[in-house]
mmCIF file of C-alpha atoms and ligand atoms in Angstrom:
data_model
loop_
_atom_site.group_PDB
_atom_site.id
_atom_site.type_symbol
_atom_site.label_atom_id
_atom_site.label_comp_id
_atom_site.label_asym_id
_atom_site.label_seq_id
_atom_site.Cartn_x
_atom_site.Cartn_y
_atom_site.Cartn_z
ATOM 1 C CA MET A 227 147.940 293.543 -8.150
ATOM 2 C CA ALA A 228 148.987 292.167 -11.497
ATOM 3 C CA ASP A 229 146.460 289.735 -12.945
ATOM 4 C CA ILE A 230 148.277 286.414 -12.558
ATOM 5 C CA THR A 231 146.418 283.282 -13.645
ATOM 6 C CA VAL A 232 146.753 279.959 -11.824
ATOM 7 C CA THR A 233 148.812 278.514 -14.649
ATOM 8 C CA GLU A 234 151.230 281.459 -14.608
ATOM 9 C CA HIS A 235 151.461 281.194 -10.812
ATOM 10 C CA LEU A 236 152.221 277.459 -11.043
ATOM 11 C CA LEU A 237 154.903 278.023 -13.661
ATOM 12 C CA LEU A 238 156.429 280.772 -11.485
ATOM 13 C CA HIS A 239 156.519 278.284 -8.603
ATOM 14 C CA GLN A 240 157.315 275.259 -10.770
ATOM 15 C CA LYS A 241 161.025 275.468 -9.894
ATOM 16 C CA GLN A 242 160.497 275.167 -6.133
ATOM 17 C CA SER A 243 157.693 272.622 -6.118
ATOM 18 C CA PRO A 244 158.971 269.138 -7.077
ATOM 19 C CA HIS A 245 155.452 268.011 -7.922
ATOM 20 C CA ALA A 246 154.526 270.933 -10.141
ATOM 21 C CA THR A 247 155.392 268.917 -13.220
ATOM 22 C CA GLY A 248 153.566 269.311 -16.525
ATOM 23 C CA MET A 249 151.375 266.355 -15.564
ATOM 24 C CA PHE A 250 150.453 268.042 -12.284
ATOM 25 C CA THR A 251 149.694 271.315 -14.053
ATOM 26 C CA GLY A 252 147.423 269.380 -16.404
ATOM 27 C CA LEU A 253 145.678 267.788 -13.443
ATOM 28 C CA LEU A 254 145.101 271.153 -11.821
ATOM 29 C CA TYR A 255 143.880 272.615 -15.100
ATOM 30 C CA ASP A 256 141.139 269.973 -15.395
ATOM 31 C CA LEU A 257 140.291 270.405 -11.712
ATOM 32 C CA ILE A 258 139.838 274.123 -12.372
ATOM 33 C CA LEU A 259 137.731 273.411 -15.459
ATOM 34 C CA SER A 260 135.517 271.146 -13.320
ATOM 35 C CA GLY A 261 135.182 273.964 -10.772
ATOM 36 C CA LYS A 262 134.164 276.490 -13.415
ATOM 37 C CA THR A 263 131.580 274.055 -14.800
ATOM 38 C CA ILE A 264 130.130 273.353 -11.344
ATOM 39 C CA SER A 265 130.127 277.080 -10.555
ATOM 40 C CA ARG A 266 128.087 277.813 -13.684
ATOM 41 C CA ARG A 267 125.573 275.065 -12.840
ATOM 42 C CA ILE A 268 125.222 276.300 -9.246
ATOM 43 C CA ASN A 269 124.636 279.861 -10.341
ATOM 44 C CA LYS A 270 121.843 278.724 -12.634
ATOM 45 C CA ALA A 271 120.445 276.166 -10.134
ATOM 46 C CA GLY A 272 117.446 278.213 -9.005
ATOM 47 C CA LEU A 273 116.505 278.911 -12.617
ATOM 48 C CA LEU A 274 116.831 275.338 -13.899
ATOM 49 C CA ASP A 275 114.931 273.912 -10.932
ATOM 50 C CA ILE A 276 117.709 271.441 -10.142
ATOM 51 C CA LEU A 277 117.521 272.340 -6.489
ATOM 52 C CA GLY A 278 116.020 269.962 -4.041
ATOM 53 C CA GLY A 279 116.813 266.375 -3.207
ATOM 54 C CA THR A 280 116.541 263.450 -5.588
ATOM 55 C CA GLY A 281 115.015 261.322 -2.847
ATOM 56 C CA GLU A 282 118.028 258.991 -2.953
ATOM 57 C CA VAL A 283 120.719 258.804 -0.238
ATOM 58 C CA ASN A 284 124.502 258.564 -0.704
ATOM 59 C CA VAL A 285 127.018 256.249 0.932
ATOM 60 C CA GLN A 286 127.027 258.584 3.944
ATOM 61 C CA GLY A 287 123.283 258.121 4.330
ATOM 62 C CA GLU A 288 122.800 261.779 3.429
ATOM 63 C CA ASN A 289 119.951 262.908 1.181
ATOM 64 C CA ILE A 290 121.535 263.544 -2.243
ATOM 65 C CA GLN A 291 120.856 266.999 -3.643
ATOM 66 C CA LYS A 292 120.622 267.093 -7.436
ATOM 67 C CA LEU A 293 123.609 269.447 -7.552
ATOM 68 C CA ASP A 294 125.561 266.892 -5.484
ATOM 69 C CA GLU A 295 125.029 264.348 -8.258
ATOM 70 C CA ILE A 296 125.773 266.841 -11.003
ATOM 71 C CA ALA A 297 128.990 268.035 -9.332
ATOM 72 C CA ASN A 298 130.058 264.442 -8.711
ATOM 73 C CA ARG A 299 129.448 263.461 -12.345
ATOM 74 C CA ILE A 300 131.262 266.545 -13.645
ATOM 75 C CA MET A 301 134.314 265.782 -11.502
ATOM 76 C CA ILE A 302 134.457 262.085 -12.379
ATOM 77 C CA TYR A 303 133.878 262.647 -16.125
ATOM 78 C CA ARG A 304 136.458 265.428 -16.380
ATOM 79 C CA MET A 305 139.120 264.000 -14.093
ATOM 80 C CA GLU A 306 139.190 260.449 -15.440
ATOM 81 C CA ARG A 307 140.209 261.979 -18.770
ATOM 82 C CA CYS A 308 142.881 264.328 -17.397
ATOM 83 C CA GLY A 309 145.683 261.805 -18.009
ATOM 84 C CA ALA A 310 147.346 262.303 -14.618
ATOM 85 C CA LEU A 311 145.364 259.933 -12.395
ATOM 86 C CA CYS A 312 145.403 256.219 -11.671
ATOM 87 C CA ALA A 313 142.513 256.371 -9.185
ATOM 88 C CA MET A 314 139.950 258.660 -7.556
ATOM 89 C CA SER A 315 137.780 258.585 -4.443
ATOM 90 C CA SER A 316 134.639 260.713 -4.206
ATOM 91 C CA GLU A 317 132.719 261.401 -0.997
ATOM 92 C CA GLU A 318 129.642 260.469 -3.058
ATOM 93 C CA GLU A 319 130.981 257.061 -4.153
ATOM 94 C CA ALA A 320 131.181 254.081 -1.779
ATOM 95 C CA GLU A 321 134.002 252.420 -3.733
ATOM 96 C CA LEU A 322 137.361 253.508 -5.119
ATOM 97 C CA ILE A 323 137.216 254.636 -8.769
ATOM 98 C CA ARG A 324 140.097 253.147 -10.800
ATOM 99 C CA VAL A 325 140.812 255.018 -14.038
ATOM 100 C CA ARG A 326 140.050 252.644 -16.929
ATOM 101 C CA ASP A 327 143.111 251.522 -18.841
ATOM 102 C CA ASP A 328 141.667 252.836 -22.129
ATOM 103 C CA PHE A 329 142.076 256.338 -20.652
ATOM 104 C CA PRO A 330 145.468 258.066 -20.371
ATOM 105 C CA ARG A 331 146.703 257.503 -16.821
ATOM 106 C CA GLY A 332 149.352 258.830 -14.434
ATOM 107 C CA ASP A 333 150.509 258.239 -10.875
ATOM 108 C CA TYR A 334 148.396 260.827 -9.058
ATOM 109 C CA ILE A 335 145.371 259.969 -6.909
ATOM 110 C CA LEU A 336 142.518 262.464 -6.453
ATOM 111 C CA VAL A 337 140.310 262.373 -3.358
ATOM 112 C CA PHE A 338 137.434 264.843 -3.362
ATOM 113 C CA ASP A 339 134.141 265.995 -1.944
ATOM 114 C CA PRO A 340 132.380 267.315 -5.046
ATOM 115 C CA LEU A 341 129.945 269.570 -3.254
ATOM 116 C CA ASP A 342 130.365 269.945 0.480
ATOM 117 C CA GLY A 343 127.678 271.755 2.449
ATOM 118 C CA SER A 344 125.023 270.653 -0.015
ATOM 119 C CA SER A 345 122.311 270.840 2.673
ATOM 120 C CA ASN A 346 122.666 274.622 2.255
ATOM 121 C CA ILE A 347 121.992 274.670 -1.481
ATOM 122 C CA ASP A 348 118.261 275.307 -1.162
ATOM 123 C CA VAL A 349 118.877 278.410 0.949
ATOM 124 C CA ASN A 350 121.537 279.857 -1.330
ATOM 125 C CA ILE A 351 124.399 279.574 1.165
ATOM 126 C CA ASN A 352 128.005 278.980 0.032
ATOM 127 C CA VAL A 353 128.987 275.429 -0.870
ATOM 128 C CA GLY A 354 132.361 274.101 -1.954
ATOM 129 C CA THR A 355 134.431 271.417 -3.658
ATOM 130 C CA ILE A 356 137.326 270.056 -1.572
ATOM 131 C CA PHE A 357 140.219 268.149 -3.145
ATOM 132 C CA SER A 358 143.296 266.262 -2.007
ATOM 133 C CA ILE A 359 146.059 265.005 -4.314
ATOM 134 C CA LEU A 360 148.268 262.044 -3.431
ATOM 135 C CA ARG A 361 150.847 260.113 -5.405
ATOM 136 C CA ARG A 362 150.757 256.370 -5.999
ATOM 137 C CA PRO A 363 153.471 254.805 -3.776
ATOM 138 C CA GLU A 364 156.734 254.157 -5.654
ATOM 139 C CA GLY A 365 157.152 250.857 -7.441
ATOM 140 C CA HIS A 366 153.457 249.915 -7.489
ATOM 141 C CA LYS A 367 152.154 248.742 -10.850
ATOM 142 C CA GLY A 368 149.009 247.030 -12.100
ATOM 143 C CA GLU A 369 145.593 247.563 -10.554
ATOM 144 C CA VAL A 370 145.567 250.198 -7.813
ATOM 145 C CA THR A 371 144.792 248.680 -4.410
ATOM 146 C CA LEU A 372 142.868 250.358 -1.592
ATOM 147 C CA GLU A 373 145.965 250.134 0.631
ATOM 148 C CA GLU A 374 147.790 252.432 -1.824
ATOM 149 C CA ILE A 375 145.093 255.061 -1.327
ATOM 150 C CA LEU A 376 144.870 254.964 2.491
ATOM 151 C CA GLN A 377 147.767 257.376 3.057
ATOM 152 C CA PRO A 378 148.174 259.904 5.919
ATOM 153 C CA GLY A 379 147.655 263.576 5.059
ATOM 154 C CA VAL A 380 151.386 264.330 5.298
ATOM 155 C CA LYS A 381 151.730 262.482 1.987
ATOM 156 C CA GLN A 382 149.531 264.958 0.092
ATOM 157 C CA VAL A 383 151.332 266.686 -2.781
ATOM 158 C CA ALA A 384 148.589 269.311 -3.020
ATOM 159 C CA ALA A 385 145.189 270.172 -1.567
ATOM 160 C CA GLY A 386 142.602 272.893 -1.883
ATOM 161 C CA TYR A 387 139.020 273.904 -2.330
ATOM 162 C CA ILE A 388 136.752 275.847 -4.648
ATOM 163 C CA LEU A 389 134.262 278.028 -2.774
ATOM 164 C CA TYR A 390 131.035 278.900 -4.631
ATOM 165 C CA GLY A 391 129.926 282.114 -2.964
ATOM 166 C CA PRO A 392 129.375 285.767 -3.884
ATOM 167 C CA SER A 393 132.478 285.116 -5.978
ATOM 168 C CA THR A 394 133.931 281.728 -6.888
ATOM 169 C CA MET A 395 137.359 281.255 -5.286
ATOM 170 C CA LEU A 396 140.064 278.629 -5.670
ATOM 171 C CA VAL A 397 142.378 278.246 -2.657
ATOM 172 C CA PHE A 398 145.145 275.660 -2.856
ATOM 173 C CA SER A 399 148.681 274.729 -1.877
ATOM 174 C CA THR A 400 151.359 272.518 -3.450
ATOM 175 C CA GLY A 401 153.470 272.794 -0.301
ATOM 176 C CA GLN A 402 154.744 276.267 -1.154
ATOM 177 C CA GLY A 403 152.277 278.281 0.944
ATOM 178 C CA VAL A 404 148.547 278.868 0.371
ATOM 179 C CA HIS A 405 147.331 281.023 -2.507
ATOM 180 C CA GLY A 406 143.823 282.257 -3.307
ATOM 181 C CA PHE A 407 142.444 282.956 -6.778
ATOM 182 C CA THR A 408 139.138 284.632 -7.636
ATOM 183 C CA LEU A 409 137.207 283.699 -10.765
ATOM 184 C CA ASP A 410 136.706 286.561 -13.202
ATOM 185 C CA PRO A 411 133.578 285.285 -14.979
ATOM 186 C CA GLY A 412 134.137 287.789 -17.749
ATOM 187 C CA VAL A 413 137.294 286.057 -18.931
ATOM 188 C CA GLY A 414 136.673 282.663 -17.257
ATOM 189 C CA GLU A 415 140.028 282.741 -15.463
ATOM 190 C CA PHE A 416 140.937 282.380 -11.797
ATOM 191 C CA LEU A 417 143.184 285.381 -11.015
ATOM 192 C CA LEU A 418 145.540 285.640 -8.029
ATOM 193 C CA SER A 419 143.720 287.664 -5.358
ATOM 194 C CA HIS A 420 145.109 286.304 -2.056
ATOM 195 C CA PRO A 421 148.853 285.537 -2.380
ATOM 196 C CA ASP A 422 150.524 283.646 0.465
ATOM 197 C CA MET A 423 147.545 283.423 2.856
ATOM 198 C CA ARG A 424 148.479 283.248 6.570
ATOM 199 C CA VAL A 425 146.112 282.322 9.402
ATOM 200 C CA PRO A 426 146.558 284.605 12.476
ATOM 201 C CA LYS A 427 148.268 282.932 15.455
ATOM 202 C CA GLN A 428 145.157 283.500 17.584
ATOM 203 C CA GLY A 429 141.689 284.505 16.408
ATOM 204 C CA HIS A 430 138.482 286.055 17.730
ATOM 205 C CA ILE A 431 135.861 283.678 16.316
ATOM 206 C CA TYR A 432 134.910 280.141 17.309
ATOM 207 C CA SER A 433 132.772 278.024 15.013
ATOM 208 C CA VAL A 434 130.839 274.981 16.251
ATOM 209 C CA ASN A 435 127.266 273.651 16.177
ATOM 210 C CA GLU A 436 126.282 274.213 19.824
ATOM 211 C CA GLY A 437 123.018 272.413 19.144
ATOM 212 C CA TYR A 438 124.929 269.241 20.028
ATOM 213 C CA TRP A 439 125.746 270.445 23.584
ATOM 214 C CA LYS A 440 123.683 267.680 25.210
ATOM 215 C CA ASN A 441 125.541 265.002 23.218
ATOM 216 C CA TRP A 442 129.057 266.194 24.115
ATOM 217 C CA ASN A 443 131.177 264.697 26.896
ATOM 218 C CA THR A 444 132.619 266.710 29.793
ATOM 219 C CA ALA A 445 135.940 267.407 28.070
ATOM 220 C CA THR A 446 134.251 268.732 24.912
ATOM 221 C CA ARG A 447 131.896 270.930 26.927
ATOM 222 C CA GLU A 448 134.971 272.363 28.706
ATOM 223 C CA VAL A 449 136.556 273.039 25.290
ATOM 224 C CA ILE A 450 133.500 275.002 24.138
ATOM 225 C CA GLU A 451 133.277 276.865 27.483
ATOM 226 C CA TRP A 452 136.942 277.852 26.997
ATOM 227 C CA PHE A 453 135.883 279.893 23.935
ATOM 228 C CA HIS A 454 132.860 281.299 25.786
ATOM 229 C CA ASN A 455 135.223 282.826 28.337
ATOM 230 C CA CYS A 456 138.677 283.401 26.846
ATOM 231 C CA THR A 457 139.745 286.786 25.531
ATOM 232 C CA THR A 458 140.953 287.764 22.050
ATOM 233 C CA PRO A 459 144.391 289.290 21.417
ATOM 234 C CA LYS A 460 142.675 292.687 21.701
ATOM 235 C CA GLY A 461 141.130 291.761 25.064
ATOM 236 C CA GLY A 462 137.574 291.249 23.791
ATOM 237 C CA SER A 463 135.359 288.184 23.778
ATOM 238 C CA TYR A 464 135.185 285.659 20.957
ATOM 239 C CA SER A 465 132.298 285.831 18.472
ATOM 240 C CA ALA A 466 130.398 282.722 17.379
ATOM 241 C CA ARG A 467 129.948 282.074 13.672
ATOM 242 C CA TYR A 468 128.618 278.834 12.141
ATOM 243 C CA VAL A 469 127.574 278.730 8.479
ATOM 244 C CA GLY A 470 127.079 274.971 8.489
ATOM 245 C CA SER A 471 129.133 274.695 5.301
ATOM 246 C CA LEU A 472 132.650 273.488 6.090
ATOM 247 C CA VAL A 473 134.342 275.249 3.182
ATOM 248 C CA ALA A 474 132.729 278.586 4.098
ATOM 249 C CA ASP A 475 133.541 278.193 7.811
ATOM 250 C CA PHE A 476 137.111 277.147 7.022
ATOM 251 C CA HIS A 477 137.667 279.953 4.497
ATOM 252 C CA ARG A 478 136.590 282.545 7.074
ATOM 253 C CA THR A 479 138.849 280.892 9.689
ATOM 254 C CA LEU A 480 141.799 280.927 7.269
ATOM 255 C CA ILE A 481 141.375 284.668 6.670
ATOM 256 C CA TYR A 482 140.170 285.979 10.058
ATOM 257 C CA GLY A 483 141.705 283.300 12.279
ATOM 258 C CA GLY A 484 139.976 281.551 15.153
ATOM 259 C CA ILE A 485 138.840 277.939 15.182
ATOM 260 C CA TYR A 486 136.346 275.642 13.458
ATOM 261 C CA MET A 487 135.335 272.627 15.531
ATOM 262 C CA TYR A 488 133.407 269.484 14.744
ATOM 263 C CA PRO A 489 133.854 267.317 17.877
ATOM 264 C CA ALA A 490 132.826 263.714 18.361
ATOM 265 C CA ASP A 491 129.529 263.297 20.231
ATOM 266 C CA ALA A 492 127.370 260.515 21.723
ATOM 267 C CA ASN A 493 125.787 259.828 18.305
ATOM 268 C CA LYS A 494 128.949 260.361 16.222
ATOM 269 C CA PRO A 495 131.848 258.755 18.174
ATOM 270 C CA ASP A 496 134.272 259.496 15.308
ATOM 271 C CA GLY A 497 132.774 262.889 14.483
ATOM 272 C CA LYS A 498 130.978 263.599 11.194
ATOM 273 C CA LEU A 499 133.661 264.924 8.857
ATOM 274 C CA ARG A 500 135.608 262.611 6.541
ATOM 275 C CA LEU A 501 139.342 262.293 7.134
ATOM 276 C CA MET A 502 140.521 261.880 3.529
ATOM 277 C CA CYS A 503 138.327 264.293 1.556
ATOM 278 C CA GLU A 504 137.605 266.984 4.165
ATOM 279 C CA ALA A 505 139.880 267.072 7.244
ATOM 280 C CA SER A 506 143.192 266.137 5.583
ATOM 281 C CA PRO A 507 143.109 268.608 2.667
ATOM 282 C CA LEU A 508 142.002 271.470 4.944
ATOM 283 C CA ALA A 509 144.644 270.458 7.523
ATOM 284 C CA PHE A 510 147.289 270.637 4.782
ATOM 285 C CA LEU A 511 146.169 274.189 3.975
ATOM 286 C CA ALA A 512 145.905 275.221 7.642
ATOM 287 C CA GLU A 513 149.482 274.103 8.363
ATOM 288 C CA GLN A 514 150.821 275.632 5.149
ATOM 289 C CA ALA A 515 149.263 278.922 6.306
ATOM 290 C CA GLY A 516 150.855 278.696 9.778
ATOM 291 C CA GLY A 517 147.831 277.216 11.566
ATOM 292 C CA LYS A 518 147.077 273.805 13.096
ATOM 293 C CA ALA A 519 144.620 270.934 12.633
ATOM 294 C CA SER A 520 143.954 268.274 15.256
ATOM 295 C CA ASP A 521 141.427 265.600 16.158
ATOM 296 C CA GLY A 522 141.707 266.882 19.740
ATOM 297 C CA SER A 523 144.846 264.944 20.579
ATOM 298 C CA ARG A 524 146.625 264.045 17.326
ATOM 299 C CA ARG A 525 147.780 266.039 14.297
ATOM 300 C CA ILE A 526 145.237 265.378 11.515
ATOM 301 C CA LEU A 527 148.007 265.017 8.921
ATOM 302 C CA GLU A 528 149.484 262.053 10.791
ATOM 303 C CA ARG A 529 146.243 260.095 10.992
ATOM 304 C CA VAL A 530 146.345 257.001 8.771
ATOM 305 C CA PRO A 531 142.838 256.258 7.423
ATOM 306 C CA ASP A 532 141.616 252.692 8.107
ATOM 307 C CA LYS A 533 138.976 252.971 5.373
ATOM 308 C CA LEU A 534 138.108 255.229 2.446
ATOM 309 C CA HIS A 535 135.293 257.070 4.268
ATOM 310 C CA ALA A 536 136.936 257.178 7.702
ATOM 311 C CA ARG A 537 135.561 260.005 9.843
ATOM 312 C CA THR A 538 137.391 262.162 12.384
ATOM 313 C CA PRO A 539 136.714 264.894 14.920
ATOM 314 C CA LEU A 540 138.238 268.162 13.643
ATOM 315 C CA PHE A 541 139.636 271.245 15.404
ATOM 316 C CA ILE A 542 141.288 273.533 12.852
ATOM 317 C CA GLY A 543 142.492 277.134 12.551
ATOM 318 C CA SER A 544 144.749 279.455 14.568
ATOM 319 C CA ALA A 545 147.637 277.597 16.200
ATOM 320 C CA ASP A 546 147.027 279.042 19.691
ATOM 321 C CA ASP A 547 143.306 278.218 19.578
ATOM 322 C CA VAL A 548 143.888 274.604 18.470
ATOM 323 C CA THR A 549 146.614 274.201 21.109
ATOM 324 C CA ALA A 550 144.167 275.404 23.788
ATOM 325 C CA VAL A 551 141.784 272.609 22.726
ATOM 326 C CA GLU A 552 144.518 269.936 22.842
ATOM 327 C CA THR A 553 145.580 271.122 26.320
ATOM 328 C CA ILE A 554 142.054 270.651 27.679
ATOM 329 C CA TYR A 555 141.619 267.191 26.134
ATOM 330 C CA ALA A 556 145.094 266.165 27.410
ATOM 331 C CA LYS A 557 144.115 267.218 30.946
ATOM 332 C CA HIS A 558 141.001 265.001 30.779
ATOM 333 C CA ALA A 559 142.968 262.095 29.303
ATOM 334 C CA ARG A 560 145.326 261.959 32.334
HETATM 335 P P1 P6P B 799 125.974 269.847 11.198
HETATM 336 C C1 P6P B 799 127.752 269.659 5.536
HETATM 337 O O1 P6P B 799 126.839 268.598 5.499
HETATM 338 C C2 P6P B 799 128.914 269.255 6.404
HETATM 339 O O2 P6P B 799 129.517 268.104 5.925
HETATM 340 C C3 P6P B 799 129.910 270.402 6.490
HETATM 341 O O3 P6P B 799 129.944 271.154 5.326
HETATM 342 C C4 P6P B 799 129.392 271.208 7.658
HETATM 343 O O4 P6P B 799 130.409 271.905 8.332
HETATM 344 C C5 P6P B 799 128.799 270.143 8.573
HETATM 345 O O5 P6P B 799 128.457 269.032 7.741
HETATM 346 C C6 P6P B 799 127.543 270.643 9.256
HETATM 347 O O6 P6P B 799 127.105 269.579 10.084
HETATM 348 O O7 P6P B 799 125.905 268.553 11.980
HETATM 349 O O8 P6P B 799 126.470 271.006 12.054
HETATM 350 O O9 P6P B 799 124.714 270.188 10.454
#
């Protein structure tokens, strides 16, 4: 396969994608630069002893890992200077970040989780950066309001993730399909490695933390039992895989098919995952790749967030597998 860089790929697709303007390309370029910088820091983490928590907790009440802070600072520093944004929201920041007016600004909004899966850092398991790009609603000027940010996922102009694993990968979509790029550290470029990614209609893997069985309601237990007993397209049984790092579990689901599930439970009535910086961007990718993403009854992309850090249950992956989940929940809702 010819070595096509992200920039070349964007320019090739610029014609079809209304949002792939020069400003958008600039935004993506700085996002990629942030990813490369984070990747380098992660790969050196064990050597620089920046592993381990800082003892502080973030807005989610989660123990902040040093790399969480570093990734968050890299993203904010780099992206507030990219010239394309009017505001940002980070999973690590309680409040909306408005780009200062002494920086060049644009009409895009970036919502991101700088380092998802950070609880896995100390055991050298894949972690990832997830990003979602929205546009400021037409006709709005002056200081950006929270209401302008709280948009449903269908409004995303682009979304993607950077997966820091055996190789560093960038997977994103601007609404023209999903494309995967692998970082060649030798030249420092992401090169096209997975053009036009498609999630299989039905899979053979289900991914959920069954340790929560006792906290699930009857309907959710029936959903999980469905995957204990149903058969794969080849007539076999499903396998269970759960990395505990959303980006890694989603990336595998995107390529192999199947379903990743994070249901609500007795302790987490709205689930654990965040709607705007986790579920929505991955739902955008899943649908662009021919899959589905649901909260069990509604399409994730149609959910309107009521607050910046709104949480949602998430069932995402192969269309047939997500539909099976919705059918079971609908039966219990009657
Ligand atoms: P649990 C990591 O903290 C994360 O946000 C996702 O990356 C991951 O899928 C999930 O939480 C794991 O949560 O409750 O199974 O440990």
